[in-house]
Coordinates of C-alpha atoms in Angstrom, one line a residue:
M1 CA 0.0 -0.1 -0.1
E2 CA 1.5 3.5 -1.0
H3 CA 1.3 6.2 1.8
K4 CA 1.5 9.6 0.5
D5 CA 3.4 11.0 3.6
K6 CA 5.8 8.9 5.2
I7 CA 8.2 9.5 8.3
L8 CA 11.2 6.9 8.3
I9 CA 12.6 6.0 11.8
I10 CA 16.1 4.8 11.7
D11 CA 16.6 1.9 14.6
T12 CA 20.1 2.2 15.9
G13 CA 18.9 -0.3 18.9
S14 CA 16.9 1.9 20.7
Q15 CA 14.5 0.3 23.2
L16 CA 12.0 3.2 22.3
T17 CA 12.3 3.0 18.5
Q18 CA 8.4 1.2 18.1
L19 CA 7.2 3.8 20.7
L20 CA 8.3 6.4 18.5
A21 CA 7.0 4.7 15.2
R22 CA 3.6 4.3 16.7
K23 CA 3.2 7.8 18.3
V24 CA 3.6 9.2 14.7
R25 CA 1.0 6.7 13.1
E26 CA -1.2 8.2 16.1
F27 CA -0.6 11.6 14.6
G28 CA -2.6 10.0 11.4
V29 CA 1.0 10.0 9.6
Y30 CA 2.5 6.8 8.4
S31 CA 6.0 5.5 9.8
E32 CA 8.4 3.0 8.7
V33 CA 11.1 1.5 11.1
L34 CA 14.6 0.6 9.0
F35 CA 17.4 -0.4 10.9
Y36 CA 20.5 1.8 10.5
D37 CA 22.5 -0.7 8.1
S38 CA 19.4 -1.2 5.6
T39 CA 20.2 -0.6 2.3
E40 CA 16.8 0.5 1.7
I41 CA 17.2 3.8 3.4
A42 CA 19.1 5.2 0.4
T43 CA 16.2 4.8 -1.7
S44 CA 13.5 6.1 1.0
D45 CA 10.7 8.5 -0.1
A46 CA 10.0 9.6 3.5
K47 CA 9.5 13.6 3.8
G48 CA 11.6 13.4 7.2
V49 CA 13.6 11.2 9.4
I50 CA 14.0 10.3 13.0
I51 CA 17.0 8.9 14.2
S52 CA 16.2 6.9 17.4
G53 CA 19.3 6.3 19.2
S54 CA 22.9 7.5 18.3
S55 CA 24.8 6.3 15.1
E56 CA 27.4 8.0 13.0
E57 CA 26.3 6.0 10.1
A58 CA 22.7 6.5 10.7
S59 CA 23.3 10.2 10.7
E60 CA 25.1 10.0 7.5
K61 CA 22.5 8.0 5.7
A62 CA 19.9 10.2 7.0
F63 CA 21.2 13.6 6.1
A64 CA 22.1 12.1 2.5
L65 CA 18.5 12.2 2.2
A66 CA 17.9 15.9 2.0
V67 CA 15.0 15.9 4.1
P68 CA 14.5 17.2 7.4
V69 CA 16.1 14.9 10.4
L70 CA 15.3 14.8 14.1
P71 CA 18.2 12.9 16.0
L72 CA 16.8 11.5 19.2
D73 CA 20.0 10.6 21.2
A74 CA 18.0 9.6 24.6
P75 CA 13.9 9.8 24.2
E76 CA 13.4 8.0 27.1
S77 CA 14.7 11.2 29.0
L78 CA 12.0 13.1 27.5
S79 CA 8.7 13.3 29.4
K80 CA 5.7 11.8 27.6
E81 CA 4.3 15.3 26.8
E82 CA 7.7 16.8 25.7
L83 CA 8.2 13.9 23.2
D84 CA 4.5 14.1 21.9
A85 CA 5.3 17.9 21.5
S86 CA 8.6 17.6 19.8
L87 CA 7.2 14.8 17.5
N88 CA 3.9 16.9 16.5
V89 CA 6.4 19.9 15.4
F90 CA 8.8 17.9 13.7
V91 CA 5.7 15.5 11.7
F92 CA 3.5 18.4 11.1
E93 CA 5.5 22.2 10.9
T94 CA 8.9 20.9 10.1
C95 CA 8.1 18.3 7.5
E96 CA 4.7 19.3 6.6
C97 CA 3.2 16.1 6.4
K98 CA -0.5 15.5 6.0
K99 CA -2.8 13.0 7.9
T100 CA -3.2 10.4 5.2
W101 CA -2.7 6.9 7.4
D102 CA -6.1 6.0 8.2
L103 CA -7.2 2.2 9.1
G104 CA -10.9 2.3 8.0
E105 CA -12.9 1.3 5.0
N106 CA -10.0 2.6 2.4
W107 CA -7.3 0.9 4.0
I108 CA -9.5 -2.3 4.2
N109 CA -10.3 -2.1 0.8
E110 CA -7.2 -1.2 -0.5
E111 CA -5.4 -4.4 1.1
V112 CA -8.3 -6.4 -0.4
A113 CA -7.5 -5.3 -3.9
N114 CA -4.0 -6.1 -3.2
I115 CA -4.6 -9.5 -2.1
R116 CA -6.9 -10.0 -5.3
A117 CA -4.3 -9.2 -7.5
K118 CA -1.6 -11.2 -5.9
V119 CA -3.6 -14.5 -5.8
G120 CA -5.5 -14.2 -8.6
N121 CA -7.5 -17.7 -9.0
D122 CA -5.3 -19.4 -6.7
P123 CA -6.3 -21.1 -3.7
V124 CA -5.1 -19.8 -0.4
I125 CA -4.6 -21.8 3.2
C126 CA -4.8 -19.8 6.4
A127 CA -2.9 -20.9 9.5
L128 CA -5.9 -19.7 12.0
S129 CA -4.6 -20.0 15.6
G130 CA -7.5 -18.5 17.5
G131 CA -6.1 -15.2 18.1
V132 CA -6.8 -11.6 16.9
D133 CA -4.1 -11.6 14.4
S134 CA -4.8 -14.6 12.3
T135 CA -8.5 -14.0 12.4
V136 CA -8.5 -10.4 11.2
S137 CA -6.1 -11.7 8.5
A138 CA -8.7 -14.3 7.6
V139 CA -11.7 -12.3 7.8
I140 CA -10.1 -9.4 5.1
T141 CA -8.9 -12.5 3.0
S142 CA -12.1 -14.2 2.9
R143 CA -13.5 -10.6 2.0
A144 CA -11.3 -10.7 -1.0
I145 CA -11.1 -14.1 -2.4
G146 CA -14.3 -15.9 -0.9
K147 CA -14.0 -19.7 -1.2
Q148 CA -10.5 -19.7 -2.7
L149 CA -9.8 -19.2 1.1
H150 CA -9.3 -22.7 3.0
C151 CA -8.8 -22.3 6.7
F152 CA -7.3 -24.5 9.0
F153 CA -7.3 -24.6 12.9
V154 CA -4.2 -27.0 13.8
N155 CA -4.3 -28.1 17.7
H156 CA -0.6 -28.9 18.4
G157 CA -1.5 -29.8 21.7
L158 CA -0.3 -26.2 23.1
L159 CA -3.4 -24.4 23.7
R160 CA -5.2 -23.3 26.8
K161 CA -8.2 -25.6 28.7
N162 CA -11.1 -25.6 26.5
E163 CA -9.9 -23.5 23.4
P164 CA -10.2 -25.5 20.7
E165 CA -14.0 -25.8 20.9
E166 CA -14.4 -22.0 21.9
V167 CA -12.4 -21.0 19.0
L168 CA -14.5 -23.1 16.5
N169 CA -17.7 -21.8 17.8
T170 CA -16.3 -18.1 17.3
Y171 CA -15.5 -18.8 13.6
K172 CA -18.7 -20.0 13.0
E173 CA -20.1 -16.8 14.2
L174 CA -17.8 -15.1 11.5
D175 CA -18.9 -17.1 8.7
L176 CA -15.5 -18.7 8.3
Q177 CA -15.2 -22.2 6.7
V178 CA -12.7 -24.1 8.9
T179 CA -11.2 -27.5 8.7
Y180 CA -10.2 -28.7 12.2
V181 CA -6.7 -30.7 12.5
D182 CA -5.6 -32.4 15.8
A183 CA -1.8 -32.8 15.5
E184 CA -1.2 -32.8 19.4
D185 CA 0.8 -36.1 19.2
R186 CA 2.5 -35.2 16.4
F187 CA 3.8 -32.1 18.0
L188 CA 4.5 -33.7 21.1
T189 CA 6.6 -36.3 19.6
A190 CA 8.7 -33.8 17.4
L191 CA 9.0 -31.9 20.8
A192 CA 10.1 -34.8 22.9
G193 CA 13.2 -33.9 25.3
V194 CA 13.5 -30.7 23.6
T195 CA 14.3 -28.1 26.4
E196 CA 16.1 -25.2 24.6
P197 CA 13.7 -22.4 24.0
E198 CA 14.6 -21.4 20.3
K199 CA 15.0 -25.2 19.4
K200 CA 11.3 -25.3 20.4
R201 CA 10.6 -22.3 18.5
K202 CA 11.8 -23.5 15.4
I203 CA 10.4 -27.2 15.5
I204 CA 6.7 -26.0 16.1
G205 CA 7.0 -23.3 13.3
E206 CA 8.6 -25.7 10.9
L207 CA 5.9 -28.5 11.7
F208 CA 3.2 -26.0 11.3
I209 CA 4.2 -25.1 7.7
R210 CA 4.6 -29.1 6.7
I211 CA 1.2 -29.5 8.2
F212 CA -0.3 -26.8 6.2
E213 CA 1.6 -28.2 3.1
E214 CA -0.2 -31.8 3.7
Q215 CA -3.4 -30.2 3.8
A216 CA -2.8 -27.8 0.6
A217 CA -1.7 -31.3 -1.2
K218 CA -5.1 -32.8 -0.1
L219 CA -6.8 -29.5 -1.9
G220 CA -4.7 -30.3 -5.2
G221 CA -1.9 -27.9 -4.1
S222 CA -1.9 -24.2 -2.8
H223 CA 0.4 -21.4 -3.8
W224 CA -0.2 -19.5 -1.2
L225 CA -0.3 -19.5 2.9
L226 CA -2.1 -16.7 4.7
Q227 CA -0.5 -15.8 8.4
G228 CA -1.2 -13.2 10.9
T229 CA 2.3 -11.6 11.3
I230 CA 2.3 -8.2 12.6
Y231 CA 5.1 -5.7 13.0
P232 CA 6.4 -6.3 16.0
D233 CA 7.1 -10.2 14.9
I234 CA 9.1 -8.7 12.2
I235 CA 11.0 -6.6 14.1
E236 CA 11.9 -9.0 17.4
S237 CA 13.0 -11.7 14.9
G238 CA 15.8 -9.5 13.8
H239 CA 14.0 -7.8 10.5
G240 CA 16.5 -5.2 8.8
G241 CA 19.8 -6.1 10.8
A242 CA 17.9 -5.5 14.0
G243 CA 19.1 -8.2 16.7
V244 CA 17.2 -11.2 17.3
I245 CA 14.9 -11.5 20.7
K246 CA 13.5 -14.3 20.4
S247 CA 12.3 -16.0 16.6
H248 CA 8.5 -16.0 16.4
H249 CA 7.1 -18.9 14.9
N250 CA 5.7 -17.5 11.7
V251 CA 9.2 -15.6 11.1
G252 CA 12.3 -17.3 12.5
G253 CA 10.7 -20.7 12.2
L254 CA 9.8 -20.6 8.4
P255 CA 11.4 -23.4 6.8
K256 CA 13.8 -22.1 3.9
D257 CA 12.4 -24.8 1.5
M258 CA 9.1 -23.6 1.8
K259 CA 7.0 -24.2 -1.4
M260 CA 4.4 -21.6 -0.6
G261 CA 4.3 -18.0 -1.1
L262 CA 3.0 -15.7 2.0
I263 CA 0.0 -13.6 2.1
E264 CA 0.5 -11.3 5.6
P265 CA -2.0 -8.5 5.2
L266 CA -1.2 -7.2 8.5
R267 CA 2.7 -7.3 8.7
N268 CA 3.2 -3.7 8.9
L269 CA 0.7 -3.0 11.7
F270 CA 0.7 -3.0 15.3
K271 CA -1.5 -4.6 17.6
D272 CA -3.6 -1.8 18.5
E273 CA -4.0 -1.1 14.8
V274 CA -4.9 -4.5 14.0
R275 CA -8.0 -4.3 16.3
R276 CA -9.2 -1.3 15.1
V277 CA -9.2 -3.1 11.5
G278 CA -10.9 -5.7 13.2
A279 CA -13.6 -3.6 14.4
S280 CA -14.3 -2.1 11.1
L281 CA -14.6 -5.7 9.8
G282 CA -17.5 -6.2 12.2
I283 CA -15.2 -8.7 14.2
P284 CA -17.2 -8.8 17.9
K285 CA -15.7 -6.8 20.5
H286 CA -15.4 -9.6 22.9
F287 CA -13.1 -11.4 20.5
L288 CA -11.0 -8.5 19.7
E289 CA -10.3 -7.8 23.2
R290 CA -8.8 -11.0 23.6
H291 CA -5.2 -11.3 25.3
P292 CA -2.5 -11.9 22.9
F293 CA -1.7 -15.5 22.7
P294 CA 1.7 -16.7 21.3
G295 CA 1.7 -18.8 18.1
P296 CA 3.8 -21.8 20.0
G297 CA 1.1 -21.4 22.9
I298 CA 1.9 -22.7 26.0
G299 CA 5.0 -24.3 24.7
V300 CA 6.8 -21.3 25.7
R301 CA 5.2 -20.9 28.9
C302 CA 5.8 -24.4 30.0
L303 CA 9.8 -24.4 30.7
G304 CA 11.7 -27.8 30.5
E305 CA 10.4 -30.7 28.5
L306 CA 6.9 -30.6 27.0
K307 CA 5.3 -33.8 28.5
K308 CA 1.2 -33.9 28.2
E309 CA 0.7 -34.1 32.3
R310 CA 2.9 -31.1 32.5
L311 CA 1.0 -28.9 29.7
D312 CA -2.5 -30.1 31.3
R313 CA -0.9 -29.1 34.8
L314 CA -0.2 -25.6 33.3
R315 CA -3.8 -25.2 31.7
D316 CA -5.4 -25.6 34.7
A317 CA -3.6 -23.3 36.8
D318 CA -3.7 -21.0 33.9
A319 CA -7.6 -21.1 33.8
I320 CA -8.1 -20.6 37.6
F321 CA -5.8 -17.5 36.9
I322 CA -7.9 -16.0 34.1
E323 CA -11.3 -17.0 35.9
E324 CA -9.9 -15.0 38.7
I325 CA -9.2 -12.0 37.0
R326 CA -12.6 -11.9 35.1
K327 CA -14.2 -12.3 38.5
A328 CA -12.5 -9.2 39.4
G329 CA -13.4 -7.1 36.5
L330 CA -9.7 -6.6 35.6
Y331 CA -9.6 -8.7 32.3
T332 CA -10.1 -5.7 29.9
K333 CA -7.7 -3.6 31.8
I334 CA -4.4 -6.2 31.2
W335 CA -2.8 -6.4 28.2
Q336 CA -2.0 -9.9 29.0
A337 CA -2.1 -12.3 31.8
F338 CA -0.6 -15.9 32.1
G339 CA 0.3 -18.9 34.2
A340 CA 4.1 -20.2 33.6
L341 CA 5.2 -23.5 34.7
L342 CA 8.9 -23.9 36.1
P343 CA 10.8 -26.9 35.7
I344 CA 11.8 -26.5 39.5
R345 CA 10.5 -28.6 42.3
S346 CA 10.3 -27.6 45.9
V347 CA 9.2 -29.2 48.9
G348 CA 5.8 -28.7 50.4
A349 CA 2.8 -30.2 52.2
K350 CA -0.8 -31.3 51.4
D351 CA -3.5 -33.0 53.7
G352 CA -0.4 -33.6 56.1
I353 CA 1.5 -35.3 53.4
R354 CA 5.2 -34.3 52.2
Q355 CA 5.1 -33.1 48.3
Y356 CA 7.8 -32.4 45.9
G357 CA 5.7 -30.5 43.4
E358 CA 6.2 -27.8 40.7
T359 CA 6.2 -24.2 40.7
V360 CA 3.8 -21.8 38.8
V361 CA 5.0 -18.3 37.9
L362 CA 1.8 -15.6 37.5
R363 CA 2.3 -12.9 35.1
A364 CA 0.1 -10.0 34.2
I365 CA 1.3 -6.8 32.1
C366 CA 0.4 -3.6 30.6
S367 CA 1.5 -2.9 27.2
K368 CA 0.5 -0.9 23.9
D369 CA 2.3 -3.1 21.2
A370 CA 4.4 -5.6 23.4
M371 CA 7.7 -4.0 22.3
T372 CA 7.7 -2.4 26.2
A373 CA 5.7 -3.8 29.0
T374 CA 5.4 -3.0 33.0
S375 CA 3.8 -5.3 35.6
Y376 CA 0.1 -4.7 36.2
H377 CA -0.5 -4.5 40.1
L378 CA -2.5 -7.1 40.7
P379 CA -4.6 -6.8 44.3
Y380 CA -3.2 -9.0 47.1
E381 CA -6.3 -10.7 47.9
L382 CA -6.8 -12.0 44.0
L383 CA -3.6 -13.1 44.3
D384 CA -4.1 -15.3 47.8
T385 CA -7.1 -16.5 46.1
V386 CA -5.5 -17.4 42.9
A387 CA -2.4 -19.1 44.8
E388 CA -4.9 -21.1 47.0
R389 CA -7.2 -22.7 44.4
I390 CA -4.0 -23.5 42.2
C391 CA -2.3 -25.5 45.1
N392 CA -5.9 -27.2 46.2
E393 CA -7.2 -27.7 42.6
V394 CA -4.1 -28.6 40.2
E395 CA -2.2 -32.1 41.6
G396 CA 1.6 -31.5 41.3
I397 CA 1.9 -27.8 42.0
N398 CA 2.4 -26.5 45.3
R399 CA 3.9 -23.2 45.2
V400 CA 2.7 -19.9 43.2
V401 CA 5.4 -17.2 42.7
W402 CA 4.2 -13.7 40.8
D403 CA 6.3 -12.2 38.0
I404 CA 6.8 -8.1 38.2
T405 CA 9.7 -7.8 35.8
G406 CA 9.1 -5.5 33.0
K407 CA 10.2 -5.5 29.4
P408 CA 12.9 -4.8 29.2
P409 CA 14.8 -6.5 30.7
A410 CA 12.5 -9.4 30.4
T411 CA 10.4 -10.5 27.5
I412 CA 6.7 -11.1 28.0
E413 CA 6.8 -14.5 27.5
W414 CA 9.1 -16.5 29.5
E415 CA 10.7 -18.4 26.4

């Protein structure tokens, strides 16, 4: 999609780059992020450049474009009001940008037209995960090509409690035609004995693609795979020369010999932008408000080997946590909440009997786009209730702890 007015943000490794990009878009002007060593900088048609962080190479490339440049060597030292004011003046007064970034019907219609032109009469298979991103992608693509879209919901055995049934019911409401694929045994077999986080992610990502290729073959072949990739996925997976924070299964886990092309209508959008598009498409509010859920599922929340009994244990604990958050009326105030299971056993007692059980970590965070996050301050009464219920109701867990670490230095997920 072409953007009449654009601001280029050159990333030198600053933790606030994506915050700057999102703020510019909130003004109604499109922003693009490129790492300082990207060859694309030299051909950028941006009306202005913001340098996020400090780099001599970035400065040289920015000023070579002969457009206004705003260097921000320590943007975190500015207050929110000061930063907003500086960006507003630069974008609208210095660069004379107009508000041309709109995610309403015009954006949707252009994306629909792009998909039609790219796909033609070819069939497309869709990797539905049950999350907001893949669902919004599917609804847009369904509008573009109708019955050429074949959706598959793969149960990799790493979903939350009762999630397969709940997700399939939602897809019926959205009039999406979905084939359910039960691949739990296959994934757990492939992951047996694996404990290294990056290896888990890559195994999950590659097996996903193999399964979709098999499903495509049953349809007589498919040239295209639709995915719900969004901008933070690209950035965190090392796009544009940036250091890899963690490989996302739909980016870093893609096999090099994959036979299908990718359709990724949301790859340039942040999470809040995806929700706005979803609302314009008529997707129910309760679905759009669902907390983000990683593609590898609870596989990145269950540290250590992924055995079914440990995954079931985590599912039960996580369900209790979310249930109590909903009861307290806090679900929509929290960006993401979940439980994680640690491969650590400690001594405890239950019904007067000595136990050697596992530990569950509770995590609840506030964020705008998942690039940075702060801990949500849960009420102690809620924490007490959750800890008591988990230890009493979930066999094999005798300790509950609370993770209050922000991002950075931690990531949101534990692996």
